[in-house]
Short mmCIF file of N, CA and C in Angstrom, two decimals:
data_model
loop_
_atom_site.label_atom_id
_atom_site.label_comp_id
_atom_site.label_asym_id
_atom_site.label_seq_id
_atom_site.Cartn_x
_atom_site.Cartn_y
_atom_site.Cartn_z
N MET A 1 10.23 -26.37 -50.51
CA MET A 1 10.62 -25.17 -49.81
C MET A 1 9.47 -24.60 -48.97
N LYS A 2 8.26 -24.53 -49.60
CA LYS A 2 7.10 -24.02 -48.87
C LYS A 2 6.80 -24.88 -47.66
N LYS A 3 6.93 -26.22 -47.83
CA LYS A 3 6.65 -27.13 -46.71
C LYS A 3 7.64 -26.89 -45.57
N THR A 4 8.90 -26.68 -45.91
CA THR A 4 9.92 -26.47 -44.89
C THR A 4 9.63 -25.17 -44.12
N ILE A 5 9.31 -24.11 -44.83
CA ILE A 5 9.01 -22.83 -44.18
C ILE A 5 7.76 -22.96 -43.31
N LEU A 6 6.74 -23.62 -43.83
CA LEU A 6 5.51 -23.82 -43.06
C LEU A 6 5.78 -24.64 -41.81
N MET A 7 6.61 -25.67 -41.94
CA MET A 7 6.95 -26.51 -40.78
C MET A 7 7.71 -25.68 -39.74
N MET A 8 8.67 -24.86 -40.19
CA MET A 8 9.44 -24.03 -39.26
C MET A 8 8.53 -23.04 -38.55
N LEU A 9 7.62 -22.40 -39.28
CA LEU A 9 6.68 -21.47 -38.66
C LEU A 9 5.78 -22.17 -37.65
N SER A 10 5.37 -23.38 -37.95
CA SER A 10 4.53 -24.15 -37.03
C SER A 10 5.29 -24.45 -35.75
N VAL A 11 6.56 -24.85 -35.88
CA VAL A 11 7.37 -25.15 -34.69
C VAL A 11 7.56 -23.88 -33.85
N ILE A 12 7.85 -22.75 -34.50
CA ILE A 12 8.03 -21.49 -33.77
C ILE A 12 6.73 -21.10 -33.06
N ALA A 13 5.61 -21.19 -33.77
CA ALA A 13 4.32 -20.84 -33.17
C ALA A 13 4.02 -21.73 -31.97
N PHE A 14 4.29 -23.03 -32.10
CA PHE A 14 4.05 -23.97 -31.00
C PHE A 14 4.92 -23.62 -29.81
N THR A 15 6.21 -23.32 -30.07
CA THR A 15 7.13 -22.97 -28.99
C THR A 15 6.66 -21.72 -28.26
N VAL A 16 6.28 -20.69 -29.00
CA VAL A 16 5.78 -19.46 -28.39
C VAL A 16 4.53 -19.76 -27.56
N PHE A 17 3.61 -20.53 -28.11
CA PHE A 17 2.38 -20.89 -27.40
C PHE A 17 2.71 -21.62 -26.09
N MET A 18 3.62 -22.56 -26.13
CA MET A 18 3.97 -23.31 -24.92
C MET A 18 4.61 -22.40 -23.89
N ASN A 19 5.47 -21.46 -24.33
CA ASN A 19 6.08 -20.53 -23.38
C ASN A 19 5.03 -19.63 -22.74
N VAL A 20 4.07 -19.14 -23.51
CA VAL A 20 3.00 -18.31 -22.97
C VAL A 20 2.17 -19.12 -21.99
N GLN A 21 1.86 -20.34 -22.31
CA GLN A 21 1.08 -21.18 -21.41
C GLN A 21 1.83 -21.41 -20.11
N THR A 22 3.17 -21.62 -20.20
CA THR A 22 3.97 -21.83 -19.00
C THR A 22 3.95 -20.59 -18.12
N VAL A 23 4.09 -19.42 -18.71
CA VAL A 23 4.04 -18.17 -17.94
C VAL A 23 2.69 -18.02 -17.27
N ASN A 24 1.59 -18.27 -18.00
CA ASN A 24 0.25 -18.12 -17.44
C ASN A 24 -0.05 -19.15 -16.37
N ALA A 25 0.69 -20.25 -16.37
CA ALA A 25 0.39 -21.34 -15.43
C ALA A 25 1.15 -21.21 -14.12
N GLN A 26 1.85 -20.10 -13.90
CA GLN A 26 2.60 -19.92 -12.66
C GLN A 26 1.64 -20.02 -11.47
N GLU A 27 2.12 -20.68 -10.43
CA GLU A 27 1.24 -20.85 -9.27
C GLU A 27 1.17 -19.58 -8.44
N THR A 28 0.07 -19.43 -7.77
CA THR A 28 -0.13 -18.30 -6.87
C THR A 28 0.48 -18.66 -5.52
N LYS A 29 1.24 -17.74 -4.96
CA LYS A 29 1.89 -17.97 -3.66
C LYS A 29 1.34 -16.99 -2.64
N THR A 30 1.37 -17.39 -1.39
CA THR A 30 0.95 -16.53 -0.29
C THR A 30 2.12 -16.44 0.69
N PRO A 31 3.02 -15.48 0.46
CA PRO A 31 4.20 -15.38 1.33
C PRO A 31 3.90 -14.85 2.73
N TRP A 32 2.83 -14.06 2.84
CA TRP A 32 2.39 -13.51 4.13
C TRP A 32 0.88 -13.68 4.21
N PRO A 33 0.31 -13.86 5.41
CA PRO A 33 -1.15 -14.02 5.51
C PRO A 33 -1.89 -12.84 4.86
N GLY A 34 -2.82 -13.15 3.97
CA GLY A 34 -3.62 -12.13 3.32
C GLY A 34 -2.99 -11.49 2.09
N VAL A 35 -1.77 -11.92 1.73
CA VAL A 35 -1.09 -11.39 0.55
C VAL A 35 -0.89 -12.53 -0.43
N THR A 36 -1.42 -12.39 -1.65
CA THR A 36 -1.20 -13.41 -2.67
C THR A 36 -0.40 -12.80 -3.81
N MET A 37 0.47 -13.63 -4.38
CA MET A 37 1.34 -13.19 -5.46
C MET A 37 1.28 -14.21 -6.59
N LYS A 38 1.07 -13.70 -7.81
CA LYS A 38 1.06 -14.56 -8.98
C LYS A 38 2.07 -14.01 -9.98
N VAL A 39 3.10 -14.79 -10.29
CA VAL A 39 4.12 -14.37 -11.25
C VAL A 39 3.50 -14.41 -12.64
N LEU A 40 3.51 -13.27 -13.32
CA LEU A 40 2.97 -13.18 -14.68
C LEU A 40 4.06 -13.35 -15.72
N LEU A 41 5.28 -12.91 -15.40
CA LEU A 41 6.42 -13.03 -16.30
C LEU A 41 7.69 -12.92 -15.48
N ASP A 42 8.65 -13.80 -15.77
CA ASP A 42 9.94 -13.74 -15.10
C ASP A 42 10.99 -14.15 -16.12
N ASN A 43 11.84 -13.19 -16.51
CA ASN A 43 12.92 -13.50 -17.44
C ASN A 43 14.17 -12.75 -17.01
N GLU A 44 15.17 -12.69 -17.87
CA GLU A 44 16.43 -12.05 -17.50
C GLU A 44 16.33 -10.52 -17.39
N HIS A 45 15.22 -9.94 -17.84
CA HIS A 45 15.07 -8.48 -17.82
C HIS A 45 14.14 -7.97 -16.73
N VAL A 46 13.02 -8.67 -16.50
CA VAL A 46 12.00 -8.20 -15.55
C VAL A 46 11.35 -9.37 -14.82
N ASN A 47 10.74 -9.02 -13.69
CA ASN A 47 9.84 -9.93 -13.00
C ASN A 47 8.54 -9.16 -12.83
N VAL A 48 7.45 -9.70 -13.40
CA VAL A 48 6.15 -9.04 -13.33
C VAL A 48 5.24 -9.92 -12.47
N THR A 49 4.71 -9.34 -11.39
CA THR A 49 3.91 -10.10 -10.44
C THR A 49 2.63 -9.35 -10.11
N GLU A 50 1.51 -10.08 -10.09
CA GLU A 50 0.25 -9.52 -9.62
C GLU A 50 0.16 -9.80 -8.12
N VAL A 51 -0.02 -8.75 -7.33
CA VAL A 51 -0.04 -8.89 -5.87
C VAL A 51 -1.36 -8.35 -5.34
N THR A 52 -2.02 -9.14 -4.51
CA THR A 52 -3.29 -8.73 -3.89
C THR A 52 -3.14 -8.75 -2.37
N PHE A 53 -3.57 -7.64 -1.75
CA PHE A 53 -3.54 -7.51 -0.29
C PHE A 53 -4.98 -7.51 0.23
N ALA A 54 -5.30 -8.40 1.15
CA ALA A 54 -6.58 -8.34 1.86
C ALA A 54 -6.53 -7.16 2.82
N PRO A 55 -7.68 -6.65 3.27
CA PRO A 55 -7.67 -5.57 4.27
C PRO A 55 -6.85 -6.00 5.50
N GLY A 56 -5.96 -5.13 5.94
CA GLY A 56 -5.14 -5.42 7.11
C GLY A 56 -3.91 -6.27 6.84
N ALA A 57 -3.75 -6.80 5.63
CA ALA A 57 -2.61 -7.66 5.32
C ALA A 57 -1.32 -6.85 5.32
N ILE A 58 -0.24 -7.52 5.73
CA ILE A 58 1.07 -6.87 5.82
C ILE A 58 2.09 -7.74 5.08
N ALA A 59 2.83 -7.10 4.18
CA ALA A 59 3.99 -7.75 3.56
C ALA A 59 5.19 -7.35 4.41
N GLU A 60 5.65 -8.28 5.21
CA GLU A 60 6.75 -7.97 6.15
C GLU A 60 7.99 -7.52 5.38
N TRP A 61 9.01 -7.13 6.10
CA TRP A 61 10.22 -6.55 5.51
C TRP A 61 10.74 -7.41 4.37
N HIS A 62 10.91 -6.77 3.20
CA HIS A 62 11.42 -7.43 2.01
C HIS A 62 12.07 -6.38 1.11
N SER A 63 12.81 -6.84 0.12
CA SER A 63 13.55 -5.93 -0.76
C SER A 63 13.14 -6.08 -2.21
N HIS A 64 13.30 -5.00 -2.96
CA HIS A 64 13.07 -4.98 -4.41
C HIS A 64 14.25 -4.27 -5.07
N PRO A 65 14.62 -4.69 -6.29
CA PRO A 65 15.46 -3.80 -7.10
C PRO A 65 14.56 -2.66 -7.56
N GLN A 66 15.03 -1.74 -8.38
CA GLN A 66 14.12 -0.69 -8.86
C GLN A 66 12.89 -1.34 -9.49
N TYR A 67 11.73 -0.69 -9.32
CA TYR A 67 10.50 -1.32 -9.77
C TYR A 67 9.42 -0.28 -10.05
N THR A 68 8.38 -0.74 -10.74
CA THR A 68 7.19 0.07 -10.95
C THR A 68 6.00 -0.66 -10.36
N VAL A 69 4.97 0.10 -10.03
CA VAL A 69 3.70 -0.45 -9.54
C VAL A 69 2.59 0.14 -10.39
N TYR A 70 1.71 -0.72 -10.90
CA TYR A 70 0.51 -0.30 -11.61
C TYR A 70 -0.67 -0.78 -10.78
N THR A 71 -1.58 0.13 -10.43
CA THR A 71 -2.71 -0.23 -9.58
C THR A 71 -3.89 -0.71 -10.42
N LYS A 72 -4.33 -1.93 -10.14
CA LYS A 72 -5.53 -2.44 -10.81
C LYS A 72 -6.78 -1.97 -10.09
N THR A 73 -6.65 -1.68 -8.80
CA THR A 73 -7.76 -1.21 -7.98
C THR A 73 -7.28 -0.02 -7.16
N ASP A 74 -8.21 0.73 -6.58
CA ASP A 74 -7.82 1.79 -5.64
C ASP A 74 -7.09 1.14 -4.47
N LEU A 75 -6.17 1.88 -3.88
CA LEU A 75 -5.48 1.32 -2.72
C LEU A 75 -5.19 2.39 -1.69
N LYS A 76 -5.13 1.92 -0.45
CA LYS A 76 -4.68 2.72 0.68
C LYS A 76 -3.69 1.84 1.42
N MET A 77 -2.43 2.27 1.43
CA MET A 77 -1.43 1.45 2.11
C MET A 77 -0.45 2.29 2.89
N LYS A 78 0.15 1.65 3.86
CA LYS A 78 1.22 2.29 4.63
C LYS A 78 2.52 1.65 4.17
N VAL A 79 3.51 2.50 3.91
CA VAL A 79 4.83 2.04 3.49
C VAL A 79 5.84 2.45 4.55
N GLU A 80 6.58 1.48 5.04
CA GLU A 80 7.62 1.74 6.02
C GLU A 80 8.97 1.40 5.40
N ILE A 81 9.90 2.35 5.45
CA ILE A 81 11.25 2.16 4.95
C ILE A 81 12.19 2.39 6.13
N LYS A 82 13.15 1.49 6.29
CA LYS A 82 14.06 1.61 7.43
C LYS A 82 14.67 3.00 7.50
N ASP A 83 14.73 3.52 8.72
CA ASP A 83 15.32 4.83 9.02
C ASP A 83 14.56 6.01 8.40
N LYS A 84 13.30 5.81 8.02
CA LYS A 84 12.47 6.90 7.51
C LYS A 84 11.11 6.85 8.19
N GLU A 85 10.40 7.96 8.15
CA GLU A 85 9.04 8.01 8.69
C GLU A 85 8.11 7.19 7.81
N PRO A 86 7.16 6.44 8.40
CA PRO A 86 6.17 5.72 7.57
C PRO A 86 5.35 6.71 6.74
N ALA A 87 4.91 6.27 5.58
CA ALA A 87 4.10 7.13 4.71
C ALA A 87 2.84 6.38 4.30
N ASN A 88 1.71 7.08 4.31
CA ASN A 88 0.47 6.53 3.78
C ASN A 88 0.37 6.90 2.31
N VAL A 89 -0.01 5.93 1.48
CA VAL A 89 -0.11 6.13 0.04
C VAL A 89 -1.54 5.80 -0.39
N ASP A 90 -2.18 6.73 -1.10
CA ASP A 90 -3.50 6.51 -1.69
C ASP A 90 -3.34 6.62 -3.19
N LEU A 91 -3.69 5.56 -3.91
CA LEU A 91 -3.64 5.58 -5.36
C LEU A 91 -4.97 5.10 -5.92
N LYS A 92 -5.35 5.64 -7.05
CA LYS A 92 -6.56 5.23 -7.75
C LYS A 92 -6.22 4.15 -8.78
N ALA A 93 -7.20 3.32 -9.10
CA ALA A 93 -7.01 2.29 -10.13
C ALA A 93 -6.48 2.94 -11.39
N GLY A 94 -5.47 2.32 -11.99
CA GLY A 94 -4.89 2.84 -13.22
C GLY A 94 -3.69 3.74 -13.02
N GLN A 95 -3.40 4.12 -11.79
CA GLN A 95 -2.22 4.96 -11.54
C GLN A 95 -0.97 4.08 -11.44
N SER A 96 0.16 4.71 -11.70
CA SER A 96 1.45 4.01 -11.64
C SER A 96 2.42 4.82 -10.81
N MET A 97 3.45 4.14 -10.30
CA MET A 97 4.53 4.82 -9.60
C MET A 97 5.81 4.03 -9.80
N TRP A 98 6.94 4.69 -9.61
CA TRP A 98 8.26 4.07 -9.74
C TRP A 98 8.98 4.21 -8.42
N SER A 99 9.85 3.24 -8.12
CA SER A 99 10.65 3.32 -6.90
C SER A 99 12.06 2.83 -7.19
N PRO A 100 13.04 3.47 -6.59
CA PRO A 100 14.40 2.92 -6.66
C PRO A 100 14.45 1.65 -5.81
N ALA A 101 15.55 0.94 -5.85
CA ALA A 101 15.71 -0.25 -5.02
C ALA A 101 15.42 0.12 -3.56
N VAL A 102 14.73 -0.78 -2.86
CA VAL A 102 14.29 -0.45 -1.51
C VAL A 102 14.09 -1.72 -0.68
N THR A 103 14.25 -1.56 0.63
CA THR A 103 13.81 -2.57 1.60
C THR A 103 12.68 -1.90 2.37
N HIS A 104 11.52 -2.54 2.39
CA HIS A 104 10.37 -1.91 3.01
C HIS A 104 9.38 -2.94 3.55
N ARG A 105 8.38 -2.42 4.25
CA ARG A 105 7.26 -3.19 4.77
C ARG A 105 6.01 -2.46 4.32
N THR A 106 5.04 -3.18 3.74
CA THR A 106 3.82 -2.52 3.25
C THR A 106 2.59 -3.15 3.87
N SER A 107 1.58 -2.31 4.14
CA SER A 107 0.35 -2.77 4.79
C SER A 107 -0.86 -2.20 4.07
N ASN A 108 -1.92 -2.99 3.95
CA ASN A 108 -3.19 -2.49 3.44
C ASN A 108 -3.92 -1.86 4.61
N ILE A 109 -4.05 -0.53 4.60
CA ILE A 109 -4.74 0.16 5.69
C ILE A 109 -6.17 0.53 5.28
N GLY A 110 -6.58 0.08 4.09
CA GLY A 110 -7.93 0.35 3.62
C GLY A 110 -8.92 -0.71 4.09
N LYS A 111 -10.18 -0.51 3.75
CA LYS A 111 -11.24 -1.45 4.15
C LYS A 111 -11.53 -2.47 3.06
N LYS A 112 -10.87 -2.34 1.89
CA LYS A 112 -11.09 -3.26 0.77
C LYS A 112 -9.77 -3.86 0.34
N PRO A 113 -9.82 -5.04 -0.28
CA PRO A 113 -8.58 -5.58 -0.84
C PRO A 113 -8.09 -4.68 -1.98
N PHE A 114 -6.80 -4.74 -2.27
CA PHE A 114 -6.29 -4.05 -3.45
C PHE A 114 -5.35 -4.97 -4.22
N THR A 115 -5.24 -4.69 -5.52
CA THR A 115 -4.39 -5.48 -6.40
C THR A 115 -3.51 -4.54 -7.21
N VAL A 116 -2.22 -4.90 -7.28
CA VAL A 116 -1.25 -4.13 -8.05
C VAL A 116 -0.44 -5.08 -8.93
N ILE A 117 0.13 -4.52 -9.98
CA ILE A 117 1.09 -5.25 -10.81
C ILE A 117 2.46 -4.63 -10.51
N VAL A 118 3.36 -5.44 -9.98
CA VAL A 118 4.70 -4.99 -9.64
C VAL A 118 5.66 -5.49 -10.72
N THR A 119 6.41 -4.56 -11.32
CA THR A 119 7.40 -4.93 -12.34
C THR A 119 8.78 -4.55 -11.81
N GLU A 120 9.56 -5.57 -11.47
CA GLU A 120 10.92 -5.35 -11.00
C GLU A 120 11.87 -5.36 -12.19
N ILE A 121 12.72 -4.37 -12.27
CA ILE A 121 13.70 -4.27 -13.33
C ILE A 121 14.97 -4.97 -12.86
N LYS A 122 15.41 -5.95 -13.64
CA LYS A 122 16.62 -6.71 -13.25
C LYS A 122 17.88 -6.07 -13.82
#
């Protein structure tokens, strides 16, 4: 009985380890010049992505379901939403914000790169 339980726990631990390794091994993508995206977690509930913008980089028009942003670094960006006035956003490292579903265009208007963690709620 002990051997069976130990074997089952070993299989579960191995499976969890392999899933974590798979998530960590996601490739980094560059959908727009100067913008890199690394998927940290993607399942039926959320998509968590680390996104870095070089100075002057622009993420052209794209859409999100409702989402949160956690800033790993200070950022200065311009956010454009169709049929609305553009807005400049300044956030300090460690700040968070929430947004309803949106189609927007974002630009790094600062002199330094910035990195955020975007969590889309599915």
